[in-house]
Amino acid sequence: MIPVAFEYTRPSTVEDAVAVLAADPDAKVLAGGQSLLPVLRLRLAAPSTLVDLRDVESLHGVRVADGELVIGAMTTHAEILHDRRVAEHAPLIAAATATVGDRQVRHLGTFGGSLSHADPAGDLPAVALALSATMVAVGPGGRREIPAADFFVDYLTTALAPDEILAEVRVPDTAGWGYRYEKFSRMAQAWAVVAVAALVRRADGGVADTRVALTSMASRPVRATAVEQALTGTDGDSGAITAAAGHADEGTEPPDDVNGAADYRAHLARVLTRRALTAAAGA
Amino acid sequence: MSTTQEQEVGAARRRKEDAHLITGQTTWTDNIQLPGTVHAALLRSPMAHARIRVDVSAARDEPGVVAAYSGADLADELAGLPSAWQVTPDWVAPEHKPLAVDEARYAGDAIAVVVADTRAHAVDALDAIEVDYEPLPVVLDMEQAMADGSPLVHTDAGTNVCFRYADTFGDLDAAFADAPVRIRRRFVQQRLVACAMEPRSVLVAPVPAAGEYTVWSSTQIPHFVRLFLAMLSGVPESRIRVIAPDVGGGFGSKLDIYAEELLAFTLAKKLGRPVKWTETRSEAFQATVHGRDQIQDLELAADADGRIRGLRVDLLADMGAYLQLLTPAIPLLGRAMFPGIYKMDAYRFGCVGVFTDKTPTDAYRGAGRPEATFAIERMLDELAAELHVDPLEMRRRNWIGHEEFPYTQIAGLTYDSGNYEAATARATELFDYDGLRAEQARRREEHDPVQLGIGVSTYTEMCGLAPSRWLGERGYAGGGWEAATVRVLPTGKVEAVIGTSPHGQGHVTTFSQLVADTLGVPFDDVEVIHGDTAAAPAGLDTYGSRSLAVGGVAVWRAAQRVLGKAKTLAAHLLEVSEDDLEFSGGNFAVRGTPGAAKSIQEVAFAAFAAHSMPDGMEPTLSADFVLEPDDFSFPHGTHLCAVEVDTETGRVEIRSYVAVDDVGKVVNPMIVEGQVHGGLAQGIAQALHEVARYDADGNLTTGTMVDYTPPTAADLPSFVLDRTETPSTTNPLGVKGVGEAGTIASTPAVVNAVVDALRPFGVVDVPMPCTPENVWRALHEAQGGAA
Ligand SMILES: Cc1cc2nc3c(=O)[nH]c(=O)nc-3n(C[C@H](O)[C@H](O)[C@H](O)COP(=O)(O)OP(=O)(O)OC[C@H]3O[C@@H](n4cnc5c(N)ncnc54)[C@H](O)[C@@H]3O)c2cc1C
């Protein structure tokens, strides 16, 4: 289909980009376009102006600062997959990114775009939640930090104001943690029906810390706190994992759509959580 | 003898078509740019059933708009679309206007058109059209549609039943009475979308002063498009030229006369300018015909040892909201194929065609035969399971032995040739059937969460549509012949003009091979001309695996005629009798006289110059042939599929797939393999992935590639292919057909494998597509769980 006509601008600084957004409430940020363009082509949205961020140098790339991994919002999925720092400090991100769409999508789609789009079926929001990442937003009033737990508000809705840009994401170091992104999709290259992001830190033979976040089990990514509580403090054997995974769907409100009925998703969440934890806990 | 070249037929020649296709030098209809072209965009009803009042006047004021019309505006100028196959004398064939006039009957039904200077302007202006939709009750389910008091799709028809058809062969009561084994099943052939890679597109260029029209359309059937545009518009057929340029797939969905074709033609005539319309992918899902959609109630009666006594088939076939070109005939093309390769004493076939508020259905790869093959191959596995007999052994007990051909089966078709034993023996060997059965037993014993299933499909199908008389007896308006012209040009290069219209199959390559062998000319010296009613005026186009078995034979016959004439002329030029000539490697040589010879190229030039011709012989070296097929041909084969089923998630992985097909003589094995690969992908897609789903209001909820989930290469295994070769006896080339075989065979092989994996859990069927969720639910229900 053909989108409704729009203006197009390609600023080279975050400030200029924010200025356009502040001046025009109907303007919208364009990153890799992998989610936005389909929406425009189906005429589900008709922004007045697209503010293309590709020329904003400061939004690209990965660095390590103050013991944290810092990922620029415009870093593409493909760049993340090939980045040594990501592999070292937050391998869960690389594991999940490898399952995103297909090669073409990964070469255009961006880390920041995926998080800002806040599709509950997207793979990276749950990962950011499990990692307790911090979103750094820039608006007319300057920078502010938003914890992942507060960032994802609802279906396709984040805590970003319309005139704010997600600039970068700060990710605590999880080197040494066991991890697994267990994704279940109908086709080889597709969105998740359900996926589970799991991190397990072992100490003294037992499970010292557990983080589990679920993709596509509610209108936003959710932490499976009951699972986390049930596993942390155990010795992390298969019995403990199976028992903990049984809580995976607690408090979730899974969607009911062509990709899967709610009861099937609840079942999958339990099975996939068990598998994810088994891998992450090295059991 | 020194110039003898290698045999072309049987060689895996690279496709002549591919160089331009894979380097983007294509002529898709939408690529064609004509000066002054205006672009049409259609407004489609978002409601499945509604009374409509459409006001397009505001759209006329939008930027770039040239014209805008509602269905009511054009009601007198637009004829109804044709349905060419009247399956029963009392069928119900409601009027089907290209633009709905006062009621929309499916979500996607076109209700207004805007024509503008650019496509973007046309699409923008659709938003300015004002429509009052008064919702009407919607009926989507066939059984509800047949119930008393159901809402009606077509109020005037007074019924949702399009037709009722039934046939009985043999003594059914005797076959079923006191049969030791009776098995009843209901299978649902879900609705499918063809998803041709190139969406539909049409461009109509008028020459107003001459009253002439050139039509480019992404169609399988340029000759029928010409015929029907003439009949529906009143413009003489002789003033309409239809071109099917490069066409990117059809799978039956472009075997139709579409609203947009007639609309573009009418608008071009009205506006005196070229009019183009190209479908969006969203429109392709909603408004290009769908396939399948049958409910099959089956009952099989057998002796205690599994010998089949009788088969009863009752179908409900969803027509959708209107009849397209062949809609009602599609389920009936399966009528005689439900018995498959098996002998039986009696058979009944019944079918009711039903209207619902959904996209019309029509041909989709296999068209009626996949549905039939699925049913009988699933039933054979059910019978085997019931009697605890291996499914291959059960088939052996019932199939037609190779010594019994030609064999007239219970529904009256005469199978020309076949060797089911040979194909099955080869397939089991390649598959390691016994090894996989042993692994299956082990996994069952160990309660492996991933179970192994083995599925069998020993299919046959009916190719080479079709003897014209057969078609006429069944209510089809047209014939089934095919035409060809072969001419050797003065330079010795050859043109083969064909009446079939390729859209991916590789006719140009295959027919070049046939002609090269027949005339002894190099493969590269043959050009194949097709898909343009001005260049190839006679033909009935491509569908039903007919192009080689009917069209190829016509080409070969025409080439034989050319050869005959060439020989007469060569004898004349060499001043010998024809009996003294020996033809080989493109040379007519006088037997026993070294050096006395004429090449076919020399003969062609002599025929062109015409300085010395035998008395009464016409100049030039050219011949036509119109071939009326004697009968169908029946390819067959044995497909074996092994699946791994994760009983926790329901996911099915195809572990291995072996297809041994017998398509008679093979002209180009690489093309045959390509057809089988694509066919398998589409058949597997039906088994595991695809379904056109509607919500309760009649909205298509799987209307994008993301939701409809056609498989990609990453979803499919590497196929193991082989062939046996039992020549057809109904045509002189011994060829059968391969365009649909893979699709027909594979769906039951895969579903049989899935069910086989789950039988120990009490599962006897999994509804298609066997998605993880459907598999999980079937397992859950079989184990008494509330799913
Ligand atoms: C065929 C296909 C398959 C896919 N499969 C998957 C999959 O399996 N898993 C998965 O997770 N994703 C999948 N995706 C989505 C893909 O990951 C996208 O890249 C991602 O969702 C959006 O990133 P983008 O850079 O393309 O953002 P865009 O499409 O450009 O933007 C998306 C939205 O975010 C906003 N936005 C973007 N960047 C910023 C920013 N820095 N600050 C503020 N707002 C911003 C835009 O305004 C827009 O609203 C798929 C996409 C396609 C086309």
mmCIF file of N, CA and C in Angstrom, chain B residues 352-442:
data_model
loop_
_atom_site.group_PDB
_atom_site.id
_atom_site.type_symbol
_atom_site.label_atom_id
_atom_site.label_comp_id
_atom_site.label_asym_id
_atom_site.label_seq_id
_atom_site.Cartn_x
_atom_site.Cartn_y
_atom_site.Cartn_z
ATOM 1 N N VAL B 352 -22.280 -30.726 -1.964
ATOM 2 C CA VAL B 352 -23.160 -29.556 -1.943
ATOM 3 C C VAL B 352 -22.273 -28.321 -1.968
ATOM 4 N N GLY B 353 -22.534 -27.443 -2.908
ATOM 5 C CA GLY B 353 -21.820 -26.165 -2.965
ATOM 6 C C GLY B 353 -22.608 -25.127 -2.184
ATOM 7 N N VAL B 354 -21.909 -24.376 -1.347
ATOM 8 C CA VAL B 354 -22.598 -23.485 -0.417
ATOM 9 C C VAL B 354 -21.997 -22.074 -0.502
ATOM 10 N N PHE B 355 -22.887 -21.094 -0.511
ATOM 11 C CA PHE B 355 -22.430 -19.699 -0.464
ATOM 12 C C PHE B 355 -22.236 -19.241 0.980
ATOM 13 N N THR B 356 -21.188 -18.479 1.208
ATOM 14 C CA THR B 356 -20.950 -17.827 2.508
ATOM 15 C C THR B 356 -20.418 -16.417 2.226
ATOM 16 N N ASP B 357 -20.387 -15.587 3.253
ATOM 17 C CA ASP B 357 -19.922 -14.206 3.068
ATOM 18 C C ASP B 357 -18.404 -14.140 3.163
ATOM 19 N N LYS B 358 -17.751 -14.849 2.277
ATOM 20 C CA LYS B 358 -16.286 -14.873 2.267
ATOM 21 C C LYS B 358 -15.797 -14.712 0.825
ATOM 22 N N THR B 359 -14.505 -14.477 0.684
ATOM 23 C CA THR B 359 -13.880 -14.365 -0.631
ATOM 24 C C THR B 359 -14.235 -15.601 -1.475
ATOM 25 N N PRO B 360 -14.568 -15.421 -2.745
ATOM 26 C CA PRO B 360 -14.858 -16.588 -3.585
ATOM 27 C C PRO B 360 -13.672 -17.558 -3.624
ATOM 28 N N THR B 361 -13.992 -18.827 -3.735
ATOM 29 C CA THR B 361 -12.948 -19.837 -3.919
ATOM 30 C C THR B 361 -12.859 -20.178 -5.399
ATOM 31 N N ASP B 362 -11.757 -20.788 -5.780
ATOM 32 C CA ASP B 362 -11.610 -21.279 -7.157
ATOM 33 C C ASP B 362 -10.395 -22.191 -7.161
ATOM 34 N N ALA B 363 -9.819 -22.382 -8.347
ATOM 35 C CA ALA B 363 -8.718 -23.334 -8.470
ATOM 36 C C ALA B 363 -7.533 -22.926 -7.598
ATOM 37 N N TYR B 364 -6.949 -23.876 -6.947
ATOM 38 C CA TYR B 364 -5.661 -23.692 -6.285
ATOM 39 C C TYR B 364 -4.890 -24.999 -6.433
ATOM 40 N N ARG B 365 -3.682 -24.890 -6.925
ATOM 41 C CA ARG B 365 -2.785 -26.010 -7.244
ATOM 42 C C ARG B 365 -3.360 -27.388 -6.871
ATOM 43 N N GLY B 366 -3.837 -28.076 -7.859
ATOM 44 C CA GLY B 366 -4.413 -29.398 -7.656
ATOM 45 C C GLY B 366 -5.921 -29.397 -7.833
ATOM 46 N N ALA B 367 -6.564 -28.313 -7.358
ATOM 47 C CA ALA B 367 -7.979 -28.046 -7.655
ATOM 48 C C ALA B 367 -8.890 -29.271 -7.555
ATOM 49 N N GLY B 368 -9.231 -29.672 -6.362
ATOM 50 C CA GLY B 368 -10.160 -30.785 -6.180
ATOM 51 C C GLY B 368 -9.455 -32.111 -5.989
ATOM 52 N N ARG B 369 -8.325 -32.291 -6.662
ATOM 53 C CA ARG B 369 -7.605 -33.573 -6.507
ATOM 54 C C ARG B 369 -6.831 -33.659 -5.198
ATOM 55 N N PRO B 370 -6.207 -32.559 -4.715
ATOM 56 C CA PRO B 370 -5.538 -32.685 -3.409
ATOM 57 C C PRO B 370 -6.525 -33.048 -2.304
ATOM 58 N N GLU B 371 -7.709 -32.467 -2.372
ATOM 59 C CA GLU B 371 -8.714 -32.729 -1.348
ATOM 60 C C GLU B 371 -9.083 -34.218 -1.366
ATOM 61 N N ALA B 372 -9.268 -34.749 -2.591
ATOM 62 C CA ALA B 372 -9.642 -36.159 -2.729
ATOM 63 C C ALA B 372 -8.511 -37.069 -2.267
ATOM 64 N N THR B 373 -7.315 -36.746 -2.679
ATOM 65 C CA THR B 373 -6.163 -37.585 -2.333
ATOM 66 C C THR B 373 -5.938 -37.575 -0.828
ATOM 67 N N PHE B 374 -6.075 -36.398 -0.245
ATOM 68 C CA PHE B 374 -5.930 -36.312 1.207
ATOM 69 C C PHE B 374 -6.909 -37.271 1.886
ATOM 70 N N ALA B 375 -8.158 -37.218 1.456
ATOM 71 C CA ALA B 375 -9.197 -38.012 2.111
ATOM 72 C C ALA B 375 -8.889 -39.508 2.024
ATOM 73 N N ILE B 376 -8.563 -39.980 0.831
ATOM 74 C CA ILE B 376 -8.387 -41.439 0.692
ATOM 75 C C ILE B 376 -7.089 -41.886 1.355
ATOM 76 N N GLU B 377 -6.052 -41.063 1.262
ATOM 77 C CA GLU B 377 -4.783 -41.471 1.882
ATOM 78 C C GLU B 377 -4.857 -41.415 3.411
ATOM 79 N N ARG B 378 -5.605 -40.481 3.943
ATOM 80 C CA ARG B 378 -5.816 -40.468 5.397
ATOM 81 C C ARG B 378 -6.639 -41.687 5.813
ATOM 82 N N MET B 379 -7.666 -42.005 4.996
ATOM 83 C CA MET B 379 -8.532 -43.137 5.354
ATOM 84 C C MET B 379 -7.760 -44.454 5.304
ATOM 85 N N LEU B 380 -6.844 -44.581 4.357
ATOM 86 C CA LEU B 380 -6.045 -45.803 4.293
ATOM 87 C C LEU B 380 -5.210 -45.967 5.559
ATOM 88 N N ASP B 381 -4.671 -44.869 6.053
ATOM 89 C CA ASP B 381 -3.910 -44.954 7.297
ATOM 90 C C ASP B 381 -4.822 -45.279 8.479
ATOM 91 N N GLU B 382 -6.023 -44.747 8.458
ATOM 92 C CA GLU B 382 -6.951 -45.049 9.547
ATOM 93 C C GLU B 382 -7.338 -46.527 9.514
ATOM 94 N N LEU B 383 -7.548 -47.028 8.304
ATOM 95 C CA LEU B 383 -7.886 -48.444 8.148
ATOM 96 C C LEU B 383 -6.732 -49.317 8.637
ATOM 97 N N ALA B 384 -5.530 -48.952 8.258
ATOM 98 C CA ALA B 384 -4.358 -49.719 8.686
ATOM 99 C C ALA B 384 -4.258 -49.725 10.211
ATOM 100 N N ALA B 385 -4.483 -48.561 10.816
ATOM 101 C CA ALA B 385 -4.373 -48.478 12.277
ATOM 102 C C ALA B 385 -5.460 -49.321 12.941
ATOM 103 N N GLU B 386 -6.651 -49.250 12.381
ATOM 104 C CA GLU B 386 -7.781 -49.992 12.942
ATOM 105 C C GLU B 386 -7.485 -51.498 12.955
ATOM 106 N N LEU B 387 -6.840 -51.965 11.892
ATOM 107 C CA LEU B 387 -6.590 -53.406 11.763
ATOM 108 C C LEU B 387 -5.166 -53.789 12.196
ATOM 109 N N HIS B 388 -4.431 -52.817 12.737
ATOM 110 C CA HIS B 388 -3.055 -53.072 13.180
ATOM 111 C C HIS B 388 -2.203 -53.683 12.074
ATOM 112 N N VAL B 389 -2.352 -53.094 10.902
ATOM 113 C CA VAL B 389 -1.571 -53.533 9.746
ATOM 114 C C VAL B 389 -0.680 -52.364 9.347
ATOM 115 N N ASP B 390 0.507 -52.636 8.889
ATOM 116 C CA ASP B 390 1.381 -51.557 8.422
ATOM 117 C C ASP B 390 0.698 -50.805 7.274
ATOM 118 N N PRO B 391 0.785 -49.465 7.280
ATOM 119 C CA PRO B 391 0.060 -48.701 6.253
ATOM 120 C C PRO B 391 0.516 -49.000 4.824
ATOM 121 N N LEU B 392 1.765 -49.370 4.636
ATOM 122 C CA LEU B 392 2.197 -49.744 3.282
ATOM 123 C C LEU B 392 1.586 -51.079 2.879
ATOM 124 N N GLU B 393 1.539 -52.008 3.824
ATOM 125 C CA GLU B 393 0.935 -53.317 3.555
ATOM 126 C C GLU B 393 -0.552 -53.152 3.232
ATOM 127 N N MET B 394 -1.214 -52.240 3.967
ATOM 128 C CA MET B 394 -2.636 -52.017 3.701
ATOM 129 C C MET B 394 -2.855 -51.533 2.277
ATOM 130 N N ARG B 395 -1.942 -50.688 1.833
ATOM 131 C CA ARG B 395 -2.067 -50.198 0.455
ATOM 132 C C ARG B 395 -1.839 -51.333 -0.547
ATOM 133 N N ARG B 396 -0.831 -52.153 -0.272
ATOM 134 C CA ARG B 396 -0.561 -53.275 -1.185
ATOM 135 C C ARG B 396 -1.790 -54.161 -1.341
ATOM 136 N N ARG B 397 -2.526 -54.340 -0.250
ATOM 137 C CA ARG B 397 -3.693 -55.224 -0.313
ATOM 138 C C ARG B 397 -4.785 -54.652 -1.204
ATOM 139 N N ASN B 398 -4.721 -53.351 -1.457
ATOM 140 C CA ASN B 398 -5.834 -52.730 -2.169
ATOM 141 C C ASN B 398 -5.494 -52.086 -3.504
ATOM 142 N N TRP B 399 -4.213 -51.869 -3.737
ATOM 143 C CA TRP B 399 -3.917 -51.101 -4.951
ATOM 144 C C TRP B 399 -4.037 -51.928 -6.225
ATOM 145 N N ILE B 400 -4.070 -51.218 -7.347
ATOM 146 C CA ILE B 400 -4.153 -51.830 -8.659
ATOM 147 C C ILE B 400 -2.760 -52.363 -9.000
ATOM 148 N N GLY B 401 -2.681 -53.619 -9.358
ATOM 149 C CA GLY B 401 -1.373 -54.209 -9.667
ATOM 150 C C GLY B 401 -0.844 -53.704 -11.000
ATOM 151 N N HIS B 402 0.468 -53.683 -11.139
ATOM 152 C CA HIS B 402 1.034 -53.079 -12.353
ATOM 153 C C HIS B 402 0.623 -53.840 -13.611
ATOM 154 N N GLU B 403 0.254 -55.112 -13.425
ATOM 155 C CA GLU B 403 -0.142 -55.903 -14.598
ATOM 156 C C GLU B 403 -1.596 -55.649 -14.995
ATOM 157 N N GLU B 404 -2.300 -54.859 -14.186
ATOM 158 C CA GLU B 404 -3.725 -54.665 -14.450
ATOM 159 C C GLU B 404 -4.033 -53.447 -15.322
ATOM 160 N N PHE B 405 -2.998 -52.673 -15.724
ATOM 161 C CA PHE B 405 -3.255 -51.464 -16.527
ATOM 162 C C PHE B 405 -3.436 -51.823 -17.991
ATOM 163 N N PRO B 406 -4.190 -51.048 -18.749
ATOM 164 C CA PRO B 406 -5.016 -49.936 -18.286
ATOM 165 C C PRO B 406 -6.156 -50.449 -17.403
ATOM 166 N N TYR B 407 -6.492 -49.671 -16.405
ATOM 167 C CA TYR B 407 -7.458 -50.122 -15.409
ATOM 168 C C TYR B 407 -8.571 -49.092 -15.288
ATOM 169 N N THR B 408 -9.794 -49.538 -15.480
ATOM 170 C CA THR B 408 -10.927 -48.639 -15.307
ATOM 171 C C THR B 408 -11.396 -48.739 -13.870
ATOM 172 N N GLN B 409 -11.217 -47.635 -13.151
ATOM 173 C CA GLN B 409 -11.523 -47.681 -11.716
ATOM 174 C C GLN B 409 -13.005 -47.462 -11.472
ATOM 175 N N ILE B 410 -13.374 -47.528 -10.192
ATOM 176 C CA ILE B 410 -14.785 -47.589 -9.837
ATOM 177 C C ILE B 410 -15.576 -46.373 -10.328
ATOM 178 N N ALA B 411 -14.919 -45.200 -10.397
ATOM 179 C CA ALA B 411 -15.647 -44.006 -10.824
ATOM 180 C C ALA B 411 -15.600 -43.813 -12.336
ATOM 181 N N GLY B 412 -15.043 -44.795 -13.041
ATOM 182 C CA GLY B 412 -15.130 -44.770 -14.496
ATOM 183 C C GLY B 412 -13.914 -44.212 -15.217
ATOM 184 N N LEU B 413 -12.926 -43.726 -14.474
ATOM 185 C CA LEU B 413 -11.718 -43.247 -15.139
ATOM 186 C C LEU B 413 -10.837 -44.425 -15.514
ATOM 187 N N THR B 414 -10.205 -44.326 -16.662
ATOM 188 C CA THR B 414 -9.274 -45.386 -17.047
ATOM 189 C C THR B 414 -7.846 -44.900 -16.805
ATOM 190 N N TYR B 415 -7.215 -45.512 -15.822
ATOM 191 C CA TYR B 415 -5.813 -45.169 -15.531
ATOM 192 C C TYR B 415 -4.950 -45.790 -16.614
ATOM 193 N N ASP B 416 -4.145 -44.940 -17.259
ATOM 194 C CA ASP B 416 -3.410 -45.413 -18.430
ATOM 195 C C ASP B 416 -2.293 -46.386 -18.080
ATOM 196 N N SER B 417 -1.512 -46.021 -17.067
ATOM 197 C CA SER B 417 -0.353 -46.871 -16.772
ATOM 198 C C SER B 417 0.123 -46.547 -15.373
ATOM 199 N N GLY B 418 0.915 -47.414 -14.823
ATOM 200 C CA GLY B 418 1.453 -47.143 -13.498
ATOM 201 C C GLY B 418 2.152 -48.364 -12.954
ATOM 202 N N ASN B 419 2.971 -48.117 -11.963
ATOM 203 C CA ASN B 419 3.639 -49.227 -11.293
ATOM 204 C C ASN B 419 3.843 -48.820 -9.837
ATOM 205 N N TYR B 420 2.792 -49.033 -9.072
ATOM 206 C CA TYR B 420 2.823 -48.589 -7.680
ATOM 207 C C TYR B 420 3.828 -49.401 -6.873
ATOM 208 N N GLU B 421 3.998 -50.655 -7.252
ATOM 209 C CA GLU B 421 4.952 -51.510 -6.534
ATOM 210 C C GLU B 421 6.371 -50.943 -6.651
ATOM 211 N N ALA B 422 6.723 -50.551 -7.890
ATOM 212 C CA ALA B 422 8.104 -50.113 -8.129
ATOM 213 C C ALA B 422 8.393 -48.809 -7.384
ATOM 214 N N ALA B 423 7.454 -47.851 -7.450
ATOM 215 C CA ALA B 423 7.687 -46.564 -6.791
ATOM 216 C C ALA B 423 7.771 -46.762 -5.284
ATOM 217 N N THR B 424 6.934 -47.633 -4.769
ATOM 218 C CA THR B 424 6.917 -47.848 -3.323
ATOM 219 C C THR B 424 8.199 -48.552 -2.861
ATOM 220 N N ALA B 425 8.645 -49.506 -3.652
ATOM 221 C CA ALA B 425 9.871 -50.216 -3.279
ATOM 222 C C ALA B 425 11.045 -49.236 -3.229
ATOM 223 N N ARG B 426 11.118 -48.370 -4.228
ATOM 224 C CA ARG B 426 12.227 -47.410 -4.275
ATOM 225 C C ARG B 426 12.133 -46.416 -3.113
ATOM 226 N N ALA B 427 10.927 -45.968 -2.813
ATOM 227 C CA ALA B 427 10.762 -44.980 -1.744
ATOM 228 C C ALA B 427 11.118 -45.568 -0.386
ATOM 229 N N THR B 428 10.693 -46.783 -0.119
ATOM 230 C CA THR B 428 10.979 -47.369 1.194
ATOM 231 C C THR B 428 12.478 -47.577 1.379
ATOM 232 N N GLU B 429 13.135 -47.890 0.274
ATOM 233 C CA GLU B 429 14.581 -48.088 0.336
ATOM 234 C C GLU B 429 15.301 -46.762 0.644
ATOM 235 N N LEU B 430 14.921 -45.714 -0.077
ATOM 236 C CA LEU B 430 15.573 -44.412 0.145
ATOM 237 C C LEU B 430 15.281 -43.864 1.539
ATOM 238 N N PHE B 431 14.141 -44.221 2.066
ATOM 239 C CA PHE B 431 13.649 -43.644 3.319
ATOM 240 C C PHE B 431 14.224 -44.368 4.528
ATOM 241 N N ASP B 432 14.702 -45.582 4.333
ATOM 242 C CA ASP B 432 15.050 -46.467 5.446
ATOM 243 C C ASP B 432 13.815 -46.695 6.321
ATOM 244 N N TYR B 433 12.791 -47.171 5.683
ATOM 245 C CA TYR B 433 11.502 -47.330 6.344
ATOM 246 C C TYR B 433 11.621 -48.191 7.603
ATOM 247 N N ASP B 434 12.299 -49.319 7.467
ATOM 248 C CA ASP B 434 12.367 -50.237 8.615
ATOM 249 C C ASP B 434 13.175 -49.640 9.758
ATOM 250 N N GLY B 435 14.256 -48.945 9.392
ATOM 251 C CA GLY B 435 15.075 -48.310 10.426
ATOM 252 C C GLY B 435 14.281 -47.265 11.199
ATOM 253 N N LEU B 436 13.484 -46.472 10.484
ATOM 254 C CA LEU B 436 12.705 -45.427 11.150
ATOM 255 C C LEU B 436 11.599 -46.037 12.012
ATOM 256 N N ARG B 437 11.006 -47.116 11.542
ATOM 257 C CA ARG B 437 9.990 -47.789 12.364
ATOM 258 C C ARG B 437 10.616 -48.288 13.677
ATOM 259 N N ALA B 438 11.844 -48.787 13.572
ATOM 260 C CA ALA B 438 12.511 -49.281 14.781
ATOM 261 C C ALA B 438 12.787 -48.129 15.739
ATOM 262 N N GLU B 439 13.217 -46.986 15.185
ATOM 263 C CA GLU B 439 13.468 -45.827 16.041
ATOM 264 C C GLU B 439 12.166 -45.345 16.683
ATOM 265 N N GLN B 440 11.100 -45.403 15.913
ATOM 266 C CA GLN B 440 9.799 -44.990 16.448
ATOM 267 C C GLN B 440 9.420 -45.864 17.657
ATOM 268 N N ALA B 441 9.619 -47.160 17.492
ATOM 269 C CA ALA B 441 9.267 -48.077 18.583
ATOM 270 C C ALA B 441 10.086 -47.756 19.825
ATOM 271 N N ARG B 442 11.354 -47.453 19.599
ATOM 272 C CA ARG B 442 12.225 -47.157 20.732
ATOM 273 C C ARG B 442 11.772 -45.886 21.447
#
